[in-house]
Coordinates of C-alpha atoms in Angstrom, one line a residue:
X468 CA -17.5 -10.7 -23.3
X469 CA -17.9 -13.0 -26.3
X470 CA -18.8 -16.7 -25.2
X471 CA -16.7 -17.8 -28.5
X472 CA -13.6 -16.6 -26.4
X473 CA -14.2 -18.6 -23.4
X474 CA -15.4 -21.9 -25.6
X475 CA -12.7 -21.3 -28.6
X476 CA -9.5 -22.9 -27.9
X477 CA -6.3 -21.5 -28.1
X478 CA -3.7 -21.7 -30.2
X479 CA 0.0 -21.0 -28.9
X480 CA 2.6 -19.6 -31.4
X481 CA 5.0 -20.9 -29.9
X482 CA 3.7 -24.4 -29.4
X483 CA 1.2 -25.2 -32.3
X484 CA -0.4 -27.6 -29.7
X485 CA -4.5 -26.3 -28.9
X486 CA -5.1 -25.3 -25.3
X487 CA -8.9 -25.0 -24.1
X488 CA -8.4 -22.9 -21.0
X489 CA -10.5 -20.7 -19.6
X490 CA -10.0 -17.1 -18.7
X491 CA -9.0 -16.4 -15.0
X492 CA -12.9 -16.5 -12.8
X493 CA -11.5 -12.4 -12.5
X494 CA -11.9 -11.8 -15.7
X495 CA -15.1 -13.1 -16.3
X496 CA -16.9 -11.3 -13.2
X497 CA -14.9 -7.9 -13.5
X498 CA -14.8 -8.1 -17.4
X499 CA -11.1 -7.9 -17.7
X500 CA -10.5 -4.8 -15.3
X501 CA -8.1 -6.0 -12.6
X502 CA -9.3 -3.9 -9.5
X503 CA -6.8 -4.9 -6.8
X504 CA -6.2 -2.2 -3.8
X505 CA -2.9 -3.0 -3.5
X506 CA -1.8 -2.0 -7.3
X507 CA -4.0 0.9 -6.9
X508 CA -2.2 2.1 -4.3
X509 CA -0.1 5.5 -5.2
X510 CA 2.5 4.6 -2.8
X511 CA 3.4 1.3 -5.2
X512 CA 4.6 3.8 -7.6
X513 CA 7.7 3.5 -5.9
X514 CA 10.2 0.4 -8.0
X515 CA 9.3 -2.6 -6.0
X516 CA 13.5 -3.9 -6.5
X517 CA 13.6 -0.7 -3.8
X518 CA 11.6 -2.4 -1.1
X519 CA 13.1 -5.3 0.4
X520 CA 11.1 -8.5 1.9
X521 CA 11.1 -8.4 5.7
X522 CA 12.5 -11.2 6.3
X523 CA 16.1 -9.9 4.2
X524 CA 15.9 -6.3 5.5
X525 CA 18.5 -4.9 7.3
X526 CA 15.9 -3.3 9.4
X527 CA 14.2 -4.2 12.6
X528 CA 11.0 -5.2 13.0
X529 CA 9.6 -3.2 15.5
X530 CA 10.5 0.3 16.9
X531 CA 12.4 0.7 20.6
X532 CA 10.0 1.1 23.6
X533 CA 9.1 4.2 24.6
X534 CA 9.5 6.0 21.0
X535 CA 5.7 5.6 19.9
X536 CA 3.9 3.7 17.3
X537 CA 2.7 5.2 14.1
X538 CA 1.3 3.5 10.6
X539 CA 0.6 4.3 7.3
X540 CA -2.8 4.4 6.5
X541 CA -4.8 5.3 3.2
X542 CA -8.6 6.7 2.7
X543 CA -10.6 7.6 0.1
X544 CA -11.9 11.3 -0.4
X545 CA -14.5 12.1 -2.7
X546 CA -14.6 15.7 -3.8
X547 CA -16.4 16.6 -7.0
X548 CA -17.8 13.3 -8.1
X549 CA -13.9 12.2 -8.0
X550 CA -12.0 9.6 -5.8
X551 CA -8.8 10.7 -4.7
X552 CA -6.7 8.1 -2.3
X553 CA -4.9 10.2 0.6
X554 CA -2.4 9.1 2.7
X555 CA -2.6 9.6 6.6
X556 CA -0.3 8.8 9.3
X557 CA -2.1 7.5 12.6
X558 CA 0.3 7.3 15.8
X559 CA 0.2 6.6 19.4
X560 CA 2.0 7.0 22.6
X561 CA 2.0 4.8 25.7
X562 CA 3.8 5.4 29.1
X563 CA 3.0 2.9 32.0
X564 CA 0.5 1.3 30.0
X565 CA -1.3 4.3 29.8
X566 CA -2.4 5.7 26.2
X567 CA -1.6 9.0 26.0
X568 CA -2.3 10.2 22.6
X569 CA -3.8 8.4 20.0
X570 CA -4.4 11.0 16.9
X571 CA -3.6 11.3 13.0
X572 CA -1.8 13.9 10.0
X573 CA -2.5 14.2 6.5
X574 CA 0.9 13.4 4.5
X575 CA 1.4 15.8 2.1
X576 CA 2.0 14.2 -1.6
X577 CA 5.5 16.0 -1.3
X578 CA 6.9 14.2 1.8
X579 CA 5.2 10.5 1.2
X580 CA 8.1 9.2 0.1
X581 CA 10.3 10.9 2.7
X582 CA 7.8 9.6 5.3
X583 CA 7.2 5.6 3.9
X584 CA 10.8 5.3 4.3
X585 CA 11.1 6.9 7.9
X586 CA 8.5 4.4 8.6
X587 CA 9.8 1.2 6.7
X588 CA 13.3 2.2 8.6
X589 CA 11.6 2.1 11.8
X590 CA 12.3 5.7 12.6
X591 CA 11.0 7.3 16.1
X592 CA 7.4 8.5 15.3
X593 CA 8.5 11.7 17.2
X594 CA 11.1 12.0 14.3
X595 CA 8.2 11.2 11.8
X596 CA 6.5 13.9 13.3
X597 CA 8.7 16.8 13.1
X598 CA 8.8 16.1 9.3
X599 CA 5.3 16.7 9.3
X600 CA 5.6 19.9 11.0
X601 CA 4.1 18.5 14.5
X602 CA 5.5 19.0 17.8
X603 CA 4.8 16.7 20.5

């Protein structure tokens, strides 16, 4: 990065009025490459005007008791030299305080979006499950 255009000021168009402002301290350590996990994240490909704030939803919060808990979670695989994010769906079942299974699936790319809003509605994880073609 040149130092001129961190020293230089600016001039606004729209103002005429000279502004010496530095660059944000992220663009000066990453160059100008904004490397944030959550807008790398395949699953924000989806509008955001489709997702609604918690606190507005319609939803619950939380899922009854007794149908399981499950989350979204994403890893990295490298094959090849090549990153490739992959979604996976960890889950658990509980009866008298007792776990008794505690496991994750692979989400296919095909039914991610089926699956993210199963899990954004609160669905049963069992329900969750039988998309993903297991049977508890």
């Amino acid at each position: 990065m040149e130092l001129s255009r961190i020293c230089a000021p600016e001039i606004s168009e729209s103002s005429n009025c000279c502004q010496n402002h530095p660059p944000p301290v992220s663009e000066l350590l990453l160059g100008g490459i904004d490397n944030s996990p959550s807008k790398n994240n395949p699953s924000n490909d989806v509008k955001q005007s489709e997702i609604t704030p918690s606190k507005d939803s319609s939803s619950k919060t939380r899922r009854h008791k007794g149908l399981g808990s499950g989350s979204i979670q994403w890893k990295t695989i490298t094959l090849h030299g090549k990153d490739y994010p992959q979604a996976w769906y960890h889950y658990e079942f509980w009866k008298d305080g007792d776990r008794l299974v505690k496991k994750c699936k692979y989400i296919p790319k095909r039914l991610l979006g089926r699956i993210e809003k199963l899990e954004a509605d609160k669905a049963p994880v069992r329900e969750i499950l039988s998309i993903l073609q297991l049977k508890l």
